[in-house]
Coordinates of C-alpha atoms and ligand atoms in Angstrom, one line a residue:
X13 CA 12.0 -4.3 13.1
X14 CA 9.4 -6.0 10.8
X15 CA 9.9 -9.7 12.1
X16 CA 7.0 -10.3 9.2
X17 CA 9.1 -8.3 6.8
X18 CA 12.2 -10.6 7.6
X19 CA 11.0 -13.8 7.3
X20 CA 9.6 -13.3 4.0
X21 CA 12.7 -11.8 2.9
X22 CA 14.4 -15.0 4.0
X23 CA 12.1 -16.9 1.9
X24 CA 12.5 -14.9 -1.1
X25 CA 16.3 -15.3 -0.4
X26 CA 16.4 -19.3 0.2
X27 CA 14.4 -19.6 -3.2
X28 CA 17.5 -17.1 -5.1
X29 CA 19.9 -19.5 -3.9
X30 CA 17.9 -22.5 -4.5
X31 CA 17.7 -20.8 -8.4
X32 CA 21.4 -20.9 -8.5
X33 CA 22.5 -17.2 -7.6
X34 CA 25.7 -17.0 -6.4
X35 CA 24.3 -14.0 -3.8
X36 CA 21.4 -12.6 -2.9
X37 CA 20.5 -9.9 -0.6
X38 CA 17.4 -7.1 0.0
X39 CA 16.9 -3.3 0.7
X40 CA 14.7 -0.7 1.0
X41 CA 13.2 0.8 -1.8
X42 CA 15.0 4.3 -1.9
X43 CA 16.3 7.2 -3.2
X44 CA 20.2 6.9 -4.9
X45 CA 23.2 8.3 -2.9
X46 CA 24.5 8.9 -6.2
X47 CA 22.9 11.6 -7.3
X48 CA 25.2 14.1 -7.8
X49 CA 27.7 11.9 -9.2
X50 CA 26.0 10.5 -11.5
X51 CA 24.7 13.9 -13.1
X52 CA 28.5 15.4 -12.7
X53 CA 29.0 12.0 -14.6
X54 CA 26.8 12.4 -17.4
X55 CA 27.3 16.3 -17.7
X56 CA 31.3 15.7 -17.8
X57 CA 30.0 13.8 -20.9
X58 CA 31.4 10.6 -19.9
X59 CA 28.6 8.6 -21.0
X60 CA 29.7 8.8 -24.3
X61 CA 26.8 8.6 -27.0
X62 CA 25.0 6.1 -24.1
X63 CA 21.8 8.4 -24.0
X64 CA 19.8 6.1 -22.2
X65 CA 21.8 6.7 -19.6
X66 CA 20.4 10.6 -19.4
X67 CA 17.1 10.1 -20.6
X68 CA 15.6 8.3 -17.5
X69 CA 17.9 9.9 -15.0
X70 CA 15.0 10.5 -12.7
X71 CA 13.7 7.2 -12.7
X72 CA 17.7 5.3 -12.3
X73 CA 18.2 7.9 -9.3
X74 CA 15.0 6.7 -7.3
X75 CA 14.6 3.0 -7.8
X76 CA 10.8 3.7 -6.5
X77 CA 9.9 5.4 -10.0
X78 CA 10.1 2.1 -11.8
X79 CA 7.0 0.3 -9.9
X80 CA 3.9 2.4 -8.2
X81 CA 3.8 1.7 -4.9
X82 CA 7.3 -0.1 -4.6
X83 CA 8.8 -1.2 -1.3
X84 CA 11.7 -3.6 -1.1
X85 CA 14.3 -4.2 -3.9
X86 CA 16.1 -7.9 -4.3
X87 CA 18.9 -8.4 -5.9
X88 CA 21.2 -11.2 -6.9
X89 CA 24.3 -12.5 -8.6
X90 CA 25.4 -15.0 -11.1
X91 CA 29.0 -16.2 -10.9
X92 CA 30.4 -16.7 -14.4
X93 CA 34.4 -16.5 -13.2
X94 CA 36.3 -17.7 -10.6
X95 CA 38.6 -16.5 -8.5
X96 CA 42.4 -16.9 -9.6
X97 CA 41.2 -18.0 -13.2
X98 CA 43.5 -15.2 -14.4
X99 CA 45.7 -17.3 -17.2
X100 CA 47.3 -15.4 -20.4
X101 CA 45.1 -16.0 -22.7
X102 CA 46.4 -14.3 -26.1
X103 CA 46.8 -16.1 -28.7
X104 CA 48.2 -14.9 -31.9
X105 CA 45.4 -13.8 -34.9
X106 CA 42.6 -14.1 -32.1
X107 CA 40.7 -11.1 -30.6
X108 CA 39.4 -11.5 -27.3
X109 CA 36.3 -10.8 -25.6
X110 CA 35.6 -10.5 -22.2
X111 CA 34.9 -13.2 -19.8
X112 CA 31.3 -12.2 -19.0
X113 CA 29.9 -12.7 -23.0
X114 CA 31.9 -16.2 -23.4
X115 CA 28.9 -18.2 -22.7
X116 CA 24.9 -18.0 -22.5
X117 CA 23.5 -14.4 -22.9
X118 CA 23.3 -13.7 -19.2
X119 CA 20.5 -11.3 -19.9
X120 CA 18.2 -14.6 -20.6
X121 CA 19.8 -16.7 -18.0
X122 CA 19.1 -14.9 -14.9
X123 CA 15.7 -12.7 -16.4
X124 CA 14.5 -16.7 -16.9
X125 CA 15.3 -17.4 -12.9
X126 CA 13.9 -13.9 -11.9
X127 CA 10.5 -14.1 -13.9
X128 CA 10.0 -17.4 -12.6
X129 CA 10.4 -16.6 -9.0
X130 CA 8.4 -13.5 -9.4
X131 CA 5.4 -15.4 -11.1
X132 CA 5.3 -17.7 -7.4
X133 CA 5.6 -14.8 -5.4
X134 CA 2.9 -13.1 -7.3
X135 CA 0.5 -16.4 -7.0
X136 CA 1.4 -16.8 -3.4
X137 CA 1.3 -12.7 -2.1
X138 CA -2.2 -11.7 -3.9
X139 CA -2.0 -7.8 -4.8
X140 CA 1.5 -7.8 -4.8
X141 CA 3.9 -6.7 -8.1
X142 CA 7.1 -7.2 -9.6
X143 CA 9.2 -5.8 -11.8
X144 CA 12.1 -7.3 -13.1
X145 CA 15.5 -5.9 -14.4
X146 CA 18.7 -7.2 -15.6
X147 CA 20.3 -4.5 -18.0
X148 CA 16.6 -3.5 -19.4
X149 CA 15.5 -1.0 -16.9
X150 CA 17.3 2.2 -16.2
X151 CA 18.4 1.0 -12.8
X152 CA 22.2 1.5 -10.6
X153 CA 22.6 -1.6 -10.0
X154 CA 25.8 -1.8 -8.6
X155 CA 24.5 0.7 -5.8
X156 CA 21.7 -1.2 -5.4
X157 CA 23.7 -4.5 -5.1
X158 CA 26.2 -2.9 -2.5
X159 CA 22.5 -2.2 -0.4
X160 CA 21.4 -5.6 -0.4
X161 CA 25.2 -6.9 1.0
X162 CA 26.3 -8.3 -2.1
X163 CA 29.5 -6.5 -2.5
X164 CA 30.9 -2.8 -2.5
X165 CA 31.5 -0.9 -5.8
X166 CA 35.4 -1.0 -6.4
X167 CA 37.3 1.8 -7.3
X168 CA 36.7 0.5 -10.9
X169 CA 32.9 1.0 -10.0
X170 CA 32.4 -2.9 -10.7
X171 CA 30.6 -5.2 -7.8
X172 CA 33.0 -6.7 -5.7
X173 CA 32.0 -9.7 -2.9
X174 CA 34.4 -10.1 -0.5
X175 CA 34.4 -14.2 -1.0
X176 CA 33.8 -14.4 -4.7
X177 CA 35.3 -11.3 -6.3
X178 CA 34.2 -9.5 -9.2
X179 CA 33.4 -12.0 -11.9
X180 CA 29.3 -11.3 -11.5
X181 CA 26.7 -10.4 -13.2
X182 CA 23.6 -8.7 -11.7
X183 CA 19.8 -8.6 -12.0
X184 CA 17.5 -7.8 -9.4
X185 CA 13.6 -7.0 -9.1
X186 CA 11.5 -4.4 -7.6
X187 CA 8.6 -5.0 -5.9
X188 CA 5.3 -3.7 -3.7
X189 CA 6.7 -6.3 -0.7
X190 CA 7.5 -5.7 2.2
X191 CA 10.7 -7.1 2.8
X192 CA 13.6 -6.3 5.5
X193 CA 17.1 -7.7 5.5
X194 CA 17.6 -10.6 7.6
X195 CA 20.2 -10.2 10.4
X196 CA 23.1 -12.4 8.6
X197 CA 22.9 -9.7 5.7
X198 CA 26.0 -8.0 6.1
X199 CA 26.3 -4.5 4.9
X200 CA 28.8 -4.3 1.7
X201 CA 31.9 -2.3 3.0
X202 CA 34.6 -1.0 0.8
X203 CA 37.9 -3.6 0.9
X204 CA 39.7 -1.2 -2.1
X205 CA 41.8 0.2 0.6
X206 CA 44.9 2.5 -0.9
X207 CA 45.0 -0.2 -3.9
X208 CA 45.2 1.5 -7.5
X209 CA 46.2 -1.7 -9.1
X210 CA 42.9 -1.4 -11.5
X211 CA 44.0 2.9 -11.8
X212 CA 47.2 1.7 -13.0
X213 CA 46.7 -1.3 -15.4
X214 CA 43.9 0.6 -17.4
X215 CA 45.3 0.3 -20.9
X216 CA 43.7 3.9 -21.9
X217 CA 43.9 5.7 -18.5
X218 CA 39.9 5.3 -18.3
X219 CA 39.9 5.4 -14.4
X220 CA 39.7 7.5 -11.7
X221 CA 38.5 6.4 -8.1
X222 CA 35.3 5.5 -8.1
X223 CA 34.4 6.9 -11.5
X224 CA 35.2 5.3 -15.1
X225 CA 35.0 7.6 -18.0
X226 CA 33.3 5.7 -20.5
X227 CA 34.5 7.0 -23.7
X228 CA 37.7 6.1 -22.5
X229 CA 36.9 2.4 -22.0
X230 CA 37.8 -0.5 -24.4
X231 CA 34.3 -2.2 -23.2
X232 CA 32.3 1.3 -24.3
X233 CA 34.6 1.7 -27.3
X234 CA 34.0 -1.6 -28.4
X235 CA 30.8 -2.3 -28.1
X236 CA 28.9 0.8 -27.6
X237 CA 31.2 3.2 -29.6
X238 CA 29.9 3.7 -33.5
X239 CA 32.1 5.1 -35.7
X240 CA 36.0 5.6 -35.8
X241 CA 38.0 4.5 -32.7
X242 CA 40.1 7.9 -31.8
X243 CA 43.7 6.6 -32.7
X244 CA 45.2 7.3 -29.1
X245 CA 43.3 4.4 -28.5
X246 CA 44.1 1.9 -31.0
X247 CA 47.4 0.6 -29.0
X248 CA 45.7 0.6 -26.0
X249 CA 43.1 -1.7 -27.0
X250 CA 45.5 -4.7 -27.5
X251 CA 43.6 -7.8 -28.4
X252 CA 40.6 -7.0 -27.0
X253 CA 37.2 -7.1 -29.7
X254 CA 34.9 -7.0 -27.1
X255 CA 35.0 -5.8 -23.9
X256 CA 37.9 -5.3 -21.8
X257 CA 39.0 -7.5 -18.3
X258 CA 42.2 -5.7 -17.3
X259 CA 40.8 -3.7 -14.4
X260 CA 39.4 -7.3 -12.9
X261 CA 41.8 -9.4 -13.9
X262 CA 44.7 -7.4 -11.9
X263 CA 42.3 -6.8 -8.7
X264 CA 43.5 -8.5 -5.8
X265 CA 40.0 -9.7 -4.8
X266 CA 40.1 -11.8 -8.0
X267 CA 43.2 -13.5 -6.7
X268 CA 43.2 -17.2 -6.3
X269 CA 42.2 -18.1 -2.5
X270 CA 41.9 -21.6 -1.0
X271 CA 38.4 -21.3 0.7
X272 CA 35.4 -21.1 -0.6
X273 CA 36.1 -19.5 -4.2
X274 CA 32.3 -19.6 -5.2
X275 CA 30.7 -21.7 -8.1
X276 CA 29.9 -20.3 -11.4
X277 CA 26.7 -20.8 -13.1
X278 CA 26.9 -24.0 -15.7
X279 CA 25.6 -21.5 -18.4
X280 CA 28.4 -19.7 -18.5
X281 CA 31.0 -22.2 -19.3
X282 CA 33.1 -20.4 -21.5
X283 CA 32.3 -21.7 -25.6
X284 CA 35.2 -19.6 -26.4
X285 CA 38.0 -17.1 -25.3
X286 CA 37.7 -14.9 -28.5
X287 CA 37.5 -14.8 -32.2
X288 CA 39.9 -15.9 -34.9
X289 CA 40.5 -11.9 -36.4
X290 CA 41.1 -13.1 -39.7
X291 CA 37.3 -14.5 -39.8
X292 CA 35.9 -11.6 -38.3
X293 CA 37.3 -9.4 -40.9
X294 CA 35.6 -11.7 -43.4
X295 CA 32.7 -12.4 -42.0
X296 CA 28.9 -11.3 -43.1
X297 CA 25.9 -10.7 -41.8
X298 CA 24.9 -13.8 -41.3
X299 CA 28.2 -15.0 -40.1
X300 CA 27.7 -13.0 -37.6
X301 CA 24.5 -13.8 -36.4
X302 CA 25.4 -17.1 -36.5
X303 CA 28.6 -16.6 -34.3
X304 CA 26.6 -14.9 -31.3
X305 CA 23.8 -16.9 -31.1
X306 CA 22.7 -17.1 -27.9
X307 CA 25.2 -14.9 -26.4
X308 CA 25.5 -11.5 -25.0
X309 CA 27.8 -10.6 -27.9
X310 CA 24.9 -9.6 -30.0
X311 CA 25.4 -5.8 -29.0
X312 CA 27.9 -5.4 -31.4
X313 CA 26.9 -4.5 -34.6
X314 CA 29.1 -5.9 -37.9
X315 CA 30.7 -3.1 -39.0
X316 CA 31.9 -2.7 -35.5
X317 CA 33.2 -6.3 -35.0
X318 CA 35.4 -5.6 -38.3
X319 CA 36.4 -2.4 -37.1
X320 CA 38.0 -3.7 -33.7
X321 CA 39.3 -6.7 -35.4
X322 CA 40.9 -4.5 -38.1
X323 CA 42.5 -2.4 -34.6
X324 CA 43.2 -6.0 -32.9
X325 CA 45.2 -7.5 -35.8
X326 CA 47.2 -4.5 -36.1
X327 CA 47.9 -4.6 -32.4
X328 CA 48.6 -8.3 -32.3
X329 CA 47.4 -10.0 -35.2
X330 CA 49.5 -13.1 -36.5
X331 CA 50.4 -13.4 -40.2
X332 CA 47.2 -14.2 -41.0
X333 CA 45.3 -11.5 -39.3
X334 CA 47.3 -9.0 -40.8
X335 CA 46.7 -10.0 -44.2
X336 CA 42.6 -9.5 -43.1
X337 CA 43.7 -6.4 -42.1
X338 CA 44.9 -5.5 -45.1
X339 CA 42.3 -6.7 -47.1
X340 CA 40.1 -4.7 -45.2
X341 CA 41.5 -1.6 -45.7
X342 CA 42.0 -2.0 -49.3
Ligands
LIG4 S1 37.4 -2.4 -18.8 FE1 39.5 -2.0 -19.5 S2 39.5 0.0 -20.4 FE2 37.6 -0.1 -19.2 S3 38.2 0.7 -17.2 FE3 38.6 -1.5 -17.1 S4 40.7 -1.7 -17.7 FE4 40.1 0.3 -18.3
LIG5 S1 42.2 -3.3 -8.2 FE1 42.4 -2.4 -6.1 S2 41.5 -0.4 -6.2 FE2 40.8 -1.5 -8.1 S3 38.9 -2.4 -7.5 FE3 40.4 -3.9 -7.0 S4 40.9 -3.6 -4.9 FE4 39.8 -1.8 -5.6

């Protein structure tokens, strides 16, 4: 044990929860456990057209490859759901999006936190370095948050805490710090038991245990997906326009609980549950621009907004939508 080690991890992880994180944990610098998953992953094709995700293998299998001379890894969470917020939330001509992109671009929100903290550790630790990530490095996150105690990775390979359930968003930095887990750390251990709720619910059969085949996934085919949407798809994608909470929403560790149920960061009160279609299917350029400001929608180029609206308001459109829908595809 590193007594030295652990008290300055317990510093670094009073100041994350003093910055609003909802968890916050440490590890080791190492290799990924992963390895041969993730490559069986990627060769299956699974990826989809999500390159990145092959062209700095190396580097997102050993966490050490992002920052010479790395030690210690922190990560934490942001909250943006609770815990039994499940409510059905269709509405007729509007096309959802998931609950993670319905308020501030949590890319900004938690880099902002992260960067900050970083910048005192580096004036207070001379010689020490950081590197930041939060979706911008080629990083396994979820592996990395299941080291540092924050929650296992469910059989829908999303982060899972025990008390707060799977409604978080991740970040985490990298540094040349020597930093050791402090003893009330608890290691991460897989609650999924013999549940397939999220196996089941999938609307386009995108999971199997501990593995999601991306090109089957609404959120992939939404958002990442250019191009045609195969049609064995187009059903399955319901009202969805961006993203895709089925998987969570049915997990019974999102289920409502009396205790402690976690607090969600004020950034990410929801500014809307989805998009009226019909609008979508009209909008421009700069409508669209204009619509995501500041949100973590941005990902989703035009044409492909208008594409999943065209699906959405075939699927469940009102009236209205439909008659978007069909001035679309005239
Ligand atoms: S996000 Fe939706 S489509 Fe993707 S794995 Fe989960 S339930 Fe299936
Ligand atoms: S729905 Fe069940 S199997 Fe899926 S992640 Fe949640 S607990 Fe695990």
């Amino acid at each position: 044990m590193d007594a030295a080690a652990r008290v300055r991890a317990q510093e670094v992880l009073e100041r994350c929860r003093a910055l609003g994180f909802a968890a916050a944990g440490v590890c080791a610098a190492e290799p990924s456990g992963y390895s041969d998953q993730f490559r069986a992953w990627v060769s299956r094709g699974e990826h989809g057209t999500m390159a990145y995700m092959d062209k700095h293998a190396d580097v997102r299998l050993d966490v050490r490859l992002l920052l010479d001379g790395a030690q210690s890894v922190v990560m934490v969470a942001d909250q943006y759901g609770l815990r039994g917020d499940v409510a059905d939330e269709r509405r007729p001509g509007v096309g959802r999006v998931a609950r993670y992109a319905r308020g501030e671009d949590y890319h900004k929100v938690i880099k902002r936190r992260l960067h900050a903290l970083c910048d005192e550790l580096a004036a207070e630790h001379a010689g020490e370095r950081f590197r930041v990530f939060v979706d911008t490095a080629p990083v396994l996150e979820r592996e990395l948050a299941a080291r540092c105690g924050i929650g296992w990775q469910g059989k829908h390979t999303l982060t899972i805490n025990p008390v707060l359930g799977s409604y978080l968003l991740l970040g985490g930095f990298v540094t040349t710090m020597k930093l050791e887990a402090p003893p009330e750390q608890e290691a991460s251990k897989d609650h999924c038991g013999t549940c397939t709720r999220c196996i089941d619910a999938c609307p386009t059969q995108a999971i199997r245990p501990y593995s999601v085949n991306a090109t089957r996934c609404i959120s992939y085919l939404t958002i990442e997906h250019r191009g045609e949407i195969e049609p064995e798809f187009r059903q399955a994608m319901g009202d969805w326009i961006f993203g895709c909470d089925v998987c969570q929403e049915v997990c019974p560790h999102n289920s409502a609980r009396d205790e402690q149920r976690g607090r969600v960061h004020p950034t990410y009160a929801p500014r809307r549950v989805g998009f009226d279609l019909l609008e979508v299917l009209n909008w421009s350029e700069d409508d669209r621009r204009a619509a995501f400001k500041g949100s973590a929608l941005k990902r989703a180029k035009l044409e492909m907004m208008k594409r999943n609206a065209a699906i959405a308001a075939g699927n469940v459109g009102g009236e209205a939508a439909h008659n978007g829908a069909d001035q679309q595809a005239e």
